[in-house]
mmCIF file of C-alpha atoms and ligand atoms in Angstrom:
data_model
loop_
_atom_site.group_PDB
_atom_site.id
_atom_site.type_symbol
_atom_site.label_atom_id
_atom_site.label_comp_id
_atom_site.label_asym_id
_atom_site.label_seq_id
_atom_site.Cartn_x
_atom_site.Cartn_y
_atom_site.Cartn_z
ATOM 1 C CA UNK A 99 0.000 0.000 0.000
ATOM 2 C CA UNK A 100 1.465 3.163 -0.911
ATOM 3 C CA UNK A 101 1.803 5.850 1.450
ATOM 4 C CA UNK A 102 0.370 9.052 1.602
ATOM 5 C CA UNK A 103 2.548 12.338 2.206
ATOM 6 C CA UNK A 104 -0.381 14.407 3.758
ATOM 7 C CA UNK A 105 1.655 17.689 3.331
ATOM 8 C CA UNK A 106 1.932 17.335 -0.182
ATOM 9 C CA UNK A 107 -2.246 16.666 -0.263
ATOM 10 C CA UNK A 108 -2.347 19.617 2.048
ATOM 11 C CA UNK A 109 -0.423 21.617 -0.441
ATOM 12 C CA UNK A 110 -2.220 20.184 -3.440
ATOM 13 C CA UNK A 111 -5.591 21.335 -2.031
ATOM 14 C CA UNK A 112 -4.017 25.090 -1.630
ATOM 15 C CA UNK A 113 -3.674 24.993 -4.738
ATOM 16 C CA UNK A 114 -6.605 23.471 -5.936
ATOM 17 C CA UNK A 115 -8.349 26.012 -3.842
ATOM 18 C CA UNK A 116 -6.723 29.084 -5.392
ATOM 19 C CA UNK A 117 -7.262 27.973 -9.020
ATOM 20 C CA UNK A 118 -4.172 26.286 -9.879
ATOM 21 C CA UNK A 119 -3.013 22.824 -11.476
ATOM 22 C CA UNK A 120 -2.233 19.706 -9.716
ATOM 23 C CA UNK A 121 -1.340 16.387 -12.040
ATOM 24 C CA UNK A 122 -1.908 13.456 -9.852
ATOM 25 C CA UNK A 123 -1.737 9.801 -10.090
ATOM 26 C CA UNK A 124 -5.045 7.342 -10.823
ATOM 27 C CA UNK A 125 -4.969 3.561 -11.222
ATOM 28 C CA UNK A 126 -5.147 4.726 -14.941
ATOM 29 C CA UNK A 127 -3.080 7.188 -16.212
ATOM 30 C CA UNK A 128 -2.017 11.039 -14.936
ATOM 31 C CA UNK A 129 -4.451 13.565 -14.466
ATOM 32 C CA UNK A 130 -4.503 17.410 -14.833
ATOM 33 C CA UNK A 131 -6.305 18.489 -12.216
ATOM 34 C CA UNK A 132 -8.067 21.715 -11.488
ATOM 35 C CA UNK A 133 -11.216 22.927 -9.231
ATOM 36 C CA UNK A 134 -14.165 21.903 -11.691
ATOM 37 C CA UNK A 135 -16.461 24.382 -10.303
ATOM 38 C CA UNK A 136 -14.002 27.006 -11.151
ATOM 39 C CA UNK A 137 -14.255 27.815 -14.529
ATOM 40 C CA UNK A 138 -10.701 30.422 -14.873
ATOM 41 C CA UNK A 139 -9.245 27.085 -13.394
ATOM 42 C CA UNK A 140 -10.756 25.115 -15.932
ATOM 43 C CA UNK A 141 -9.332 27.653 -18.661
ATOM 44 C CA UNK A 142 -5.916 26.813 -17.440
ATOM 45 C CA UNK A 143 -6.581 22.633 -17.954
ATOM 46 C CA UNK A 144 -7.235 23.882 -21.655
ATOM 47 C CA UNK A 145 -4.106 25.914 -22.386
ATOM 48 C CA UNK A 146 -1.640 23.784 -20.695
ATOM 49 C CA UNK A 147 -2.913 21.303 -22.581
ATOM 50 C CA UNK A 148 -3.356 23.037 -25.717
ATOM 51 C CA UNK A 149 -6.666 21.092 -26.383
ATOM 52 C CA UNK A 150 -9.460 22.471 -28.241
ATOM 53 C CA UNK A 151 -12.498 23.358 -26.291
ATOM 54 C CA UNK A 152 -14.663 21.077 -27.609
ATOM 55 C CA UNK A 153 -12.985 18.399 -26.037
ATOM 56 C CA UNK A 154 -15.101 18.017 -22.434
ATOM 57 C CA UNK A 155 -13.597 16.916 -19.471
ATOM 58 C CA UNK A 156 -14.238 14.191 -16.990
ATOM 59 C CA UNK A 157 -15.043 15.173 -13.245
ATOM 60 C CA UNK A 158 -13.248 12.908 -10.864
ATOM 61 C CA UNK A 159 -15.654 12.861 -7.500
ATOM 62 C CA UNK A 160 -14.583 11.702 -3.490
ATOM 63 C CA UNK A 161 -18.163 10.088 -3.219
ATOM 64 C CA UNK A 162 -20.755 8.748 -4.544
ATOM 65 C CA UNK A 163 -22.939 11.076 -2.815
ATOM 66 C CA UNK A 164 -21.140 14.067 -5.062
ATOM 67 C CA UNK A 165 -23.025 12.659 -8.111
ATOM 68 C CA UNK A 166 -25.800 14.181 -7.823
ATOM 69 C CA UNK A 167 -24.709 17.472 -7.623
ATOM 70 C CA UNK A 168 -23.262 17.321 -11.226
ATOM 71 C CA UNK A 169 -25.758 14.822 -13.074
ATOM 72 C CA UNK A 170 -29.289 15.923 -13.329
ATOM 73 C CA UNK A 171 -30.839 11.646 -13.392
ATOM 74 C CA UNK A 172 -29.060 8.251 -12.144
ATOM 75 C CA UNK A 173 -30.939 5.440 -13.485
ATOM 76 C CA UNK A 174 -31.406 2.209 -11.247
ATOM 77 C CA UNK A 175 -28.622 0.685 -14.032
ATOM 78 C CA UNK A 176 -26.184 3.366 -13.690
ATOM 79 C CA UNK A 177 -26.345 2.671 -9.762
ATOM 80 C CA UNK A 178 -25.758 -0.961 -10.484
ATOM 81 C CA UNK A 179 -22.647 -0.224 -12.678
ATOM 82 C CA UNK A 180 -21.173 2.336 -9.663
ATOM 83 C CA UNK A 181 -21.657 0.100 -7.156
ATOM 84 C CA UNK A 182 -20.091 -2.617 -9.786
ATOM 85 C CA UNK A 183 -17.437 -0.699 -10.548
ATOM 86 C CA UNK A 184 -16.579 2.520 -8.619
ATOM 87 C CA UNK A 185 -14.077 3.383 -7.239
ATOM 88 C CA UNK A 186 -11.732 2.432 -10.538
ATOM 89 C CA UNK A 187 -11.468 2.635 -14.077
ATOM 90 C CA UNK A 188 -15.111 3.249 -15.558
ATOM 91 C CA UNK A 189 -16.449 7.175 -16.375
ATOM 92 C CA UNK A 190 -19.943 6.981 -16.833
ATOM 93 C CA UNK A 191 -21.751 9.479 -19.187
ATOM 94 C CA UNK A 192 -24.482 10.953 -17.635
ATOM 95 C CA UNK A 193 -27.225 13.987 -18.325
ATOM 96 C CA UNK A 194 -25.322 17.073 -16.421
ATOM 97 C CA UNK A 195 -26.957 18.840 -13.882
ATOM 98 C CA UNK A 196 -28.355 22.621 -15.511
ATOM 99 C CA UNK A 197 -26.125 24.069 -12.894
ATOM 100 C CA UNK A 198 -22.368 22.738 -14.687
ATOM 101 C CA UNK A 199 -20.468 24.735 -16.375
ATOM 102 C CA UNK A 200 -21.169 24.057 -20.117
ATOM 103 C CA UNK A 201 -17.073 24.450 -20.175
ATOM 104 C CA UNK A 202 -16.489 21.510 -18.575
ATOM 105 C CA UNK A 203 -19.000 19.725 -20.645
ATOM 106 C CA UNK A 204 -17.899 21.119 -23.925
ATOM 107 C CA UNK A 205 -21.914 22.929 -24.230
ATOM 108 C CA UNK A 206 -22.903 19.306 -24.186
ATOM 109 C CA UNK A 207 -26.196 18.116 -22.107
ATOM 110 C CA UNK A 208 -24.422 15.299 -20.659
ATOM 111 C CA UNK A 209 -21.123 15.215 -18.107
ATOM 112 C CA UNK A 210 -18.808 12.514 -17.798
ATOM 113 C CA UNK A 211 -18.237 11.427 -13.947
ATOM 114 C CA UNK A 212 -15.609 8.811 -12.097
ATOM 115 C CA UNK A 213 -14.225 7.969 -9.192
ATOM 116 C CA UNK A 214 -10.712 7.022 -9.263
ATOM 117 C CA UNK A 215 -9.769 4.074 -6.678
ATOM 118 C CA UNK A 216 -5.779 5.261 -6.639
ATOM 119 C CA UNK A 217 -5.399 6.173 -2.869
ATOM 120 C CA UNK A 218 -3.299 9.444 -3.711
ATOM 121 C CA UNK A 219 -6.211 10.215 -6.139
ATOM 122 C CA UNK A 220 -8.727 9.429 -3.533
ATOM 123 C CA UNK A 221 -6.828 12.023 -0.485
ATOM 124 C CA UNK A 222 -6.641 14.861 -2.942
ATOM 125 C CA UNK A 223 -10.419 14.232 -3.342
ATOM 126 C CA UNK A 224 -11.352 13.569 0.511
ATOM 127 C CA UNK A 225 -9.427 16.841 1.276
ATOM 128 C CA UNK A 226 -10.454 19.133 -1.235
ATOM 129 C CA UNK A 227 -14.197 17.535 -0.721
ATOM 130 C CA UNK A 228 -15.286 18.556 -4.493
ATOM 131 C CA UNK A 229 -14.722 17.534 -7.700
ATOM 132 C CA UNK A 230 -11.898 18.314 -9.884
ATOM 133 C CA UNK A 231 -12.399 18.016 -13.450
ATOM 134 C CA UNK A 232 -8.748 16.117 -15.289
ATOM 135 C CA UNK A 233 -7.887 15.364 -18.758
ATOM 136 C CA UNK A 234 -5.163 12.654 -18.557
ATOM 137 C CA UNK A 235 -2.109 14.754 -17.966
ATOM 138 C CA UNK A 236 -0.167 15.022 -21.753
ATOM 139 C CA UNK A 237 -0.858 18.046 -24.597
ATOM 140 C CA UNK A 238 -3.272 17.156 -26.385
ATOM 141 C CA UNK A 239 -2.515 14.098 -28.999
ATOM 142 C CA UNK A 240 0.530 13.161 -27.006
ATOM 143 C CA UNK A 241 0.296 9.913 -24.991
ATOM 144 C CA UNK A 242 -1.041 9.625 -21.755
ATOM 145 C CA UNK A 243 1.444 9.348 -18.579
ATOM 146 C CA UNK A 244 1.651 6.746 -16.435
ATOM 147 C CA UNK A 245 4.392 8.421 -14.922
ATOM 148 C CA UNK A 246 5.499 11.236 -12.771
ATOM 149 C CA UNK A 247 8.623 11.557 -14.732
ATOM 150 C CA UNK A 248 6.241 10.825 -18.342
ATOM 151 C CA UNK A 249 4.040 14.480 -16.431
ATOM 152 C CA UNK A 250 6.554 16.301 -16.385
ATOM 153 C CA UNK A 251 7.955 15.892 -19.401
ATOM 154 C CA UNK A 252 4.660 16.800 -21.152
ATOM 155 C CA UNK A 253 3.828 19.589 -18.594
ATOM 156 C CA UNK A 254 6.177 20.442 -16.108
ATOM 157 C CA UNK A 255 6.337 23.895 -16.850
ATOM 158 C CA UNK A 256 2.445 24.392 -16.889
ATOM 159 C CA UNK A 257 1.479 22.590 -13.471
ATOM 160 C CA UNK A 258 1.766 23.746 -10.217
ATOM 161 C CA UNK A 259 2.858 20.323 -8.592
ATOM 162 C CA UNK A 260 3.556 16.964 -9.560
ATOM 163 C CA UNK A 261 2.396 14.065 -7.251
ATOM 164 C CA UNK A 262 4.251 11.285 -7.955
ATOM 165 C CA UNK A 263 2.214 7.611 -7.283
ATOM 166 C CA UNK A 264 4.979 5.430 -9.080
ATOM 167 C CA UNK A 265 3.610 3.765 -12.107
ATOM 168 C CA UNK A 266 0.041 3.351 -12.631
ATOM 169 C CA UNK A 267 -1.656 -0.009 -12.562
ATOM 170 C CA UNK A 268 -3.652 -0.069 -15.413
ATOM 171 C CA UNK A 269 -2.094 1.814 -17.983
ATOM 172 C CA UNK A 270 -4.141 3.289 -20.178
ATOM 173 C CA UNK A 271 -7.498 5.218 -19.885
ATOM 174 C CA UNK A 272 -11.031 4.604 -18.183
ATOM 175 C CA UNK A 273 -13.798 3.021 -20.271
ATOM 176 C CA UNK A 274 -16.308 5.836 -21.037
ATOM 177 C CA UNK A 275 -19.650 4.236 -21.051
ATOM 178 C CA UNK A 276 -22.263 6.919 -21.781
ATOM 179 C CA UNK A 277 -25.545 6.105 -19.768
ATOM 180 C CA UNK A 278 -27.350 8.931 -20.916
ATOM 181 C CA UNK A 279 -29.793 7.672 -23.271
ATOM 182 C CA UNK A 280 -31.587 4.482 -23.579
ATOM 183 C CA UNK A 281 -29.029 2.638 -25.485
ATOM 184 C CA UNK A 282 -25.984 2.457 -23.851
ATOM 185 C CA UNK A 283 -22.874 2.764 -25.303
ATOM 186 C CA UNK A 284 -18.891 2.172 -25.035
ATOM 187 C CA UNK A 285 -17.661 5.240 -26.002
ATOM 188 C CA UNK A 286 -13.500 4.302 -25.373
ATOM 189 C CA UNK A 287 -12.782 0.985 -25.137
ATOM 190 C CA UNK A 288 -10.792 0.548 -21.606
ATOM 191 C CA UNK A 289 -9.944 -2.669 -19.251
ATOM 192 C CA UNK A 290 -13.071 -3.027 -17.895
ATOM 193 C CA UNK A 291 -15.067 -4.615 -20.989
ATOM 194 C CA UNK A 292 -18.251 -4.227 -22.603
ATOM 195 C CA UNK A 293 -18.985 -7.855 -21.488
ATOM 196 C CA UNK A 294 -18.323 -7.241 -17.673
ATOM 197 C CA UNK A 295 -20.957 -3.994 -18.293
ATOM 198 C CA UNK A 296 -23.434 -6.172 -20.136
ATOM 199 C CA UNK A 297 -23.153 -8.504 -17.201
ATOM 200 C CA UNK A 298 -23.701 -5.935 -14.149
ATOM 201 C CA UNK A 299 -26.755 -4.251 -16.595
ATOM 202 C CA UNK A 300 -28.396 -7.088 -17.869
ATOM 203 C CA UNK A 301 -28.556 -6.129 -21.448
ATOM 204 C CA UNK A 302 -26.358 -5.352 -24.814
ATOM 205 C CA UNK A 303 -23.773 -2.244 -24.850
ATOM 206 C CA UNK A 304 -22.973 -1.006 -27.784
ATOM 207 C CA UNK A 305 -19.468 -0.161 -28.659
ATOM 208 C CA UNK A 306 -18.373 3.018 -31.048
ATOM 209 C CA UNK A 307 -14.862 2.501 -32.705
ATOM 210 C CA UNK A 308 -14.790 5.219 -35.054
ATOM 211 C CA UNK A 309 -14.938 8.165 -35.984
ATOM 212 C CA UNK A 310 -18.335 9.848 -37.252
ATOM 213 C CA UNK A 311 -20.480 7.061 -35.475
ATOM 214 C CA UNK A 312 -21.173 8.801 -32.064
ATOM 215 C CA UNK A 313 -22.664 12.045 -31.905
ATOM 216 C CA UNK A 314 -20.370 13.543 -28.951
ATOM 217 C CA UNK A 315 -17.012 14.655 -29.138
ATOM 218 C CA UNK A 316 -15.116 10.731 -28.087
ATOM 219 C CA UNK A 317 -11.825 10.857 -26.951
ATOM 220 C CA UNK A 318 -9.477 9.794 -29.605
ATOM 221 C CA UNK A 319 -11.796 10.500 -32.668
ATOM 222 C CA UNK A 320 -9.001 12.092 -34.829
ATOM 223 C CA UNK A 321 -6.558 10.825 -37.150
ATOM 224 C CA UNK A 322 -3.517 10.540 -34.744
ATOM 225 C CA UNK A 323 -4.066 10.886 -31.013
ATOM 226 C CA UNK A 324 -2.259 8.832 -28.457
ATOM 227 C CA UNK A 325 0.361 8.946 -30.806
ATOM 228 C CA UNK A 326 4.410 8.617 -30.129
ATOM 229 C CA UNK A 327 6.349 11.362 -31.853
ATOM 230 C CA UNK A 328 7.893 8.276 -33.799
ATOM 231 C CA UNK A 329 6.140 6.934 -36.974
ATOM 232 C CA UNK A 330 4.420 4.019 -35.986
ATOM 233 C CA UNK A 331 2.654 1.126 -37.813
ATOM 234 C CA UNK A 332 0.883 -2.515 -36.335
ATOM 235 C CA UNK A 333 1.674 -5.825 -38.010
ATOM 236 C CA UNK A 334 0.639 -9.136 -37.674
ATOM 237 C CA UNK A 335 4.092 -11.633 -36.333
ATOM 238 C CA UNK A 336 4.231 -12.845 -40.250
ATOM 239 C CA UNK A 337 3.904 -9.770 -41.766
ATOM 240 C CA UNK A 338 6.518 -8.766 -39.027
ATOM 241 C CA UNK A 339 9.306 -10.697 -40.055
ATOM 242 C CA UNK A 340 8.846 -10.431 -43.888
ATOM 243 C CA UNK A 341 9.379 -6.675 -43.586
ATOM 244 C CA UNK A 342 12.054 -7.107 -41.436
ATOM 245 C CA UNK A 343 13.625 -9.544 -43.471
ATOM 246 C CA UNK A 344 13.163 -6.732 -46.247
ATOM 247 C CA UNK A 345 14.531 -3.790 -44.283
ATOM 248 C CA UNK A 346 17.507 -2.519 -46.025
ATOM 249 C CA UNK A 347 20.966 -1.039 -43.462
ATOM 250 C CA UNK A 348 19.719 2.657 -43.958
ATOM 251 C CA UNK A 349 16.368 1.898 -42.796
ATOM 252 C CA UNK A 350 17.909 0.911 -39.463
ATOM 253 C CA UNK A 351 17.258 1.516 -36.246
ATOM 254 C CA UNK A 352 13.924 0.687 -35.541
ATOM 255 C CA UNK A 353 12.146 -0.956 -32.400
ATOM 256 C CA UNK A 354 9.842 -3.493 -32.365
ATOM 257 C CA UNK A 355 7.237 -4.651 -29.763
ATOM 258 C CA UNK A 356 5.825 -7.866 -29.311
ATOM 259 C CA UNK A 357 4.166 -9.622 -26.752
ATOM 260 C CA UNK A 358 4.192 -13.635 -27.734
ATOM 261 C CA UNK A 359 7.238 -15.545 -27.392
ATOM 262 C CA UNK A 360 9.512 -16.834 -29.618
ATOM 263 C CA UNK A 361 10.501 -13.594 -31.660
ATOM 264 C CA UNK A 362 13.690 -14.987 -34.050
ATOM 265 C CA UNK A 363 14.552 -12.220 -36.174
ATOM 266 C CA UNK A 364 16.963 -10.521 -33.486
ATOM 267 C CA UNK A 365 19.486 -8.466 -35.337
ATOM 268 C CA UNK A 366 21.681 -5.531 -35.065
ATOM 269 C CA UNK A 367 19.607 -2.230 -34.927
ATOM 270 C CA UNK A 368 16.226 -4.038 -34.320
ATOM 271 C CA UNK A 369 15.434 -3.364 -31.154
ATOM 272 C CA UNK A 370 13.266 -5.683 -29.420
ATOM 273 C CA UNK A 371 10.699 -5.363 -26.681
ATOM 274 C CA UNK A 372 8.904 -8.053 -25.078
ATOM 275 C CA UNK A 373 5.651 -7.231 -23.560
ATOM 276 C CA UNK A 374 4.107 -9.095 -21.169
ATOM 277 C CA UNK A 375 1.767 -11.952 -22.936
ATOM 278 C CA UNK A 376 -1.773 -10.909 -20.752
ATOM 279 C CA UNK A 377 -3.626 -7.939 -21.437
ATOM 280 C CA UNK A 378 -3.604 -6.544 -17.720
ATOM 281 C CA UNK A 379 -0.055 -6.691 -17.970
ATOM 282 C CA UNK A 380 0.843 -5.181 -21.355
ATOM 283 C CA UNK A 381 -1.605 -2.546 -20.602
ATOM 284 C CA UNK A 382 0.043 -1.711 -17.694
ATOM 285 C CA UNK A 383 3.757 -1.179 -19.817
ATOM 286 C CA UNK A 384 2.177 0.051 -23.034
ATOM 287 C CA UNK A 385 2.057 3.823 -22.659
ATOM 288 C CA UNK A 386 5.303 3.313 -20.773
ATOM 289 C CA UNK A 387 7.064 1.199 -23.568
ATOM 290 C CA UNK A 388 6.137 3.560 -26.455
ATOM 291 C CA UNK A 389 7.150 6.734 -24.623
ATOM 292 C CA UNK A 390 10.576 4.954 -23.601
ATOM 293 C CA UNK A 391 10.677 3.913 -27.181
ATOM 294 C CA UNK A 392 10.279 7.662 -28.220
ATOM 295 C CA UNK A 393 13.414 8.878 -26.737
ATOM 296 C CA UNK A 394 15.470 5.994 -28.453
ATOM 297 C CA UNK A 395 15.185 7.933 -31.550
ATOM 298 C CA UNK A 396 14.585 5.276 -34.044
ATOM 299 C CA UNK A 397 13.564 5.349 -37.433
ATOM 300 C CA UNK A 398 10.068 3.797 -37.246
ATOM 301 C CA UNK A 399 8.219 1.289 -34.187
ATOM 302 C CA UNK A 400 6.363 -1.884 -35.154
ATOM 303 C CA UNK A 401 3.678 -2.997 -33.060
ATOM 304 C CA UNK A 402 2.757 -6.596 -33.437
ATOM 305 C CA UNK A 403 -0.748 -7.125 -33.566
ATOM 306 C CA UNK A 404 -2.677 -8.321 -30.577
ATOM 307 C CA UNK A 405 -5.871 -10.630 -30.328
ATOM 308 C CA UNK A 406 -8.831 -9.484 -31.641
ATOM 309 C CA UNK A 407 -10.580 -10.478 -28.061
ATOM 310 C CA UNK A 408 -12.852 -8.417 -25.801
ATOM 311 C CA UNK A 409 -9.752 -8.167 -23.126
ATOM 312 C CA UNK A 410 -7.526 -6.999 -25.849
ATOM 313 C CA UNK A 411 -10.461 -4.651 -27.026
ATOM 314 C CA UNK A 412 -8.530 -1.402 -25.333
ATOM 315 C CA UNK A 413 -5.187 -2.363 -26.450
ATOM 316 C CA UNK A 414 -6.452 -3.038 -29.846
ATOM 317 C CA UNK A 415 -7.550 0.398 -29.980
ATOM 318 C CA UNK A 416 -4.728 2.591 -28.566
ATOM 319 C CA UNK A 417 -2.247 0.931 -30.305
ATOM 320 C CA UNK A 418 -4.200 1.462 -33.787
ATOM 321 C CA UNK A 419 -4.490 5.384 -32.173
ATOM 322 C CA UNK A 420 -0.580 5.371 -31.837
ATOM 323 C CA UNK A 421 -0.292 4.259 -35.718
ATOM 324 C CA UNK A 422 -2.616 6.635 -36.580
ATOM 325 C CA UNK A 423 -4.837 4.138 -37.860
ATOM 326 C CA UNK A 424 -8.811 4.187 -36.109
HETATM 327 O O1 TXA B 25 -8.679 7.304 -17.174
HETATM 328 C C1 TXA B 25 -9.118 8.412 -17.460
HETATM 329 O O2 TXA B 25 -10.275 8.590 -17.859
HETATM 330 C C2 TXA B 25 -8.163 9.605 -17.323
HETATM 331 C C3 TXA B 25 -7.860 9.811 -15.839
HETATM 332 C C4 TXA B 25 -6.995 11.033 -15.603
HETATM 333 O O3 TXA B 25 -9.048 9.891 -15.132
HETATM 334 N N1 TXA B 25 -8.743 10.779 -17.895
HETATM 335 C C5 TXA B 25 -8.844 10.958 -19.225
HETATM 336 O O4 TXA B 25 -9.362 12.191 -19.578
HETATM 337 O O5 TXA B 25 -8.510 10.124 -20.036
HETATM 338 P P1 TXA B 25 -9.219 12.789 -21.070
HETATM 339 O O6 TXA B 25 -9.820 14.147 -20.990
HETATM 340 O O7 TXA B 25 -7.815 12.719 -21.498
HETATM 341 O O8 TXA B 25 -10.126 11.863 -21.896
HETATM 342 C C6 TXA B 25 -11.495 11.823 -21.562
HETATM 343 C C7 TXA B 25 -12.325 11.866 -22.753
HETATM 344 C C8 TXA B 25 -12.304 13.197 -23.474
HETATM 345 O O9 TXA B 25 -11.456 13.171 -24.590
HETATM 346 C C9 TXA B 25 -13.731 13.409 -23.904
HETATM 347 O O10 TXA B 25 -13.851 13.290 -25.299
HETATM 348 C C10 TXA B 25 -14.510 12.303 -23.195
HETATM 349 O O11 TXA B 25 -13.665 11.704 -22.312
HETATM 350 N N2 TXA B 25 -15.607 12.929 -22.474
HETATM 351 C C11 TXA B 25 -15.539 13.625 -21.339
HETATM 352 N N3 TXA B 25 -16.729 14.130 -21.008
HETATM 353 C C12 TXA B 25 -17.575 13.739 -21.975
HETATM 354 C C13 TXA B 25 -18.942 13.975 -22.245
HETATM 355 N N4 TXA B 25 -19.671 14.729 -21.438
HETATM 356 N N5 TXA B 25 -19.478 13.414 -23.334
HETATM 357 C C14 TXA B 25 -18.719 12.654 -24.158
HETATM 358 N N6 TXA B 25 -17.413 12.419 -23.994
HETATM 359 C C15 TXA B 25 -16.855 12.956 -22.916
HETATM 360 MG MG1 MG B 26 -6.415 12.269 -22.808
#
């Protein structure tokens, strides 16, 4: 269990409280934070960012009793899916209360809520007592940290204060399930899986993968976001090795990452990463693997494609962000 340096959630509260920026670990990636009912505070999420406004932002709540203050109706299903899943890695989509800023929501009707279950995520939000509305903690495009040293690297010269909660434990982003109409739909993929919803709710989910099918602004519905600086492509293991076997001397270096065993095309200025063979795991080392990947300064990165399963579902889709590909 990680422990919790109350002066630094002291200090992150001051500065909640007077309208600064605090990035801050969650079980899934970094957050930006900033007082959500402050909406010069909310500005500042924005331009350190540099993300368009039409982007809205998730609102990260201490308690389940703080949802009602920022969506207007809770069905009996969405109560079943909080008490399913909350606190962790699912933001529900829910009508916003008339009183919420329509910055926070992008002008939309509907607000996206969570509760994170990381314990340095859950102090900041016992001691500030509100919510605080945080984009994952990159500029906008960039991949998300799961790192204090990843945070400040994208940001340290627009946040306040850093906390640093190690590596985060499941790697990339919540699943955004929006709840706010009859059907009910994934809106980004994320470990928790459209069958473990359909199970807790009793009926079909629906599941938008690309662009142009949803009618609210999804995260990730642009050509290249979650994207290393690096050109990056996805390949199947055979289609792996006969471009490698192709690659001419100049084409050289590149990195390659692959998660079953048995890779056999080792070679100077390949280089090789082996990712952990479950999905939980090479979630976890994904975001962290690319951006290491990044600073090599190789020519290209492969990706070798993963299973086309419901656990993989997530995976599937950042790593087809990261190529650009939707
Ligand atoms: O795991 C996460 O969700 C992380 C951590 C920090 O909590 N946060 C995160 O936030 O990924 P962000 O802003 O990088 O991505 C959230 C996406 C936004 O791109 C936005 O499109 C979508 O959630 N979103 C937020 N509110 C929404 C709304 N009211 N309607 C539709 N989509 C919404
Ligand atoms: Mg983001």
């Amino acid at each position: 269990m990680l422990d919790v340096d109350t002066s630094l959630i002291d200090k992150a509260v001051n500065i909640l409280d007077s309208g600064g920026l605090v990035a801050f670990p969650t079980e899934t990636v970094y957050g930006l934070g900033a007082d959500a009912a402050n909406e010069a505070a909310v500005r500042r999420i924005f331009a350190a960012k540099e993300r368009p406004m039409d982007h809205p932002l998730i609102v990260h709540l201490p308690s389940r009793e703080a949802v009602s203050e920022w969506a207007a109706e809770i069905t009996p299903e969405a109560e079943r899916l909080m008490d399913a899943f909350w606190p962790g890695p699912l933001t529900l989509i829910l009508p916003k209360n008339p009183n919420v800023s329509n910055l926070i929501t992008a002008g939309q009707e509907k607000i996206g809520l969570r509760m994170p279950s990381h314990p340095v995520a859950q102090a900041i939000l016992e001691a500030f007592g509100k919510g605080i509305a945080a984009p994952s903690a990159n500029k906008f495009t960039h991949i998300s940290p799961t790192t204090a040293e990843a945070v400040k690297e994208e940001l340290g010269n627009e946040v306040d204060l850093i906390l640093d909660g190690g590596i985060c434990e499941v790697g990339v982003e919540s699943t955004i399930l929006d709840v706010s109409s009859d059907s009910y739909t994934v809106l980004r993929p994320g470990m928790i899986t459209k069958e473990e919803l359909e199970v807790i709710i009793g009926r079909p989910v629906s599941l938008v993968t690309q662009a142009g099918h949803s009618t609210v602004r999804a995260p990730g519905h642009h050509a290249v976001h979650y994207a290393p600086n690096t050109p990056t492509q996805v390949l199947s293991r055979d289609a792996l090795y006969a471009y490698l076997d192709s690659l001419m001397e100049v084409e050289l270096p590149i990195a390659v990452v692959v998660y079953e065993p048995g890779f056999d095309r080792k070679r100077e200025g390949v280089h090789v990463v082996n990712m952990p063979p479950r999905p939980d795991g090479y979630a976890h080392e994904l975001y962290h693997a690319l951006r290491s990947l990044d600073h090599l300064q190789v020519k290209q990165i492969i990706i070798e494609d993963v299973p086309n399963e419901s656990a993989w579902q997530a995976i599937r889709d950042r790593i087809a962000k990261a190529s650009g590909r939707e």
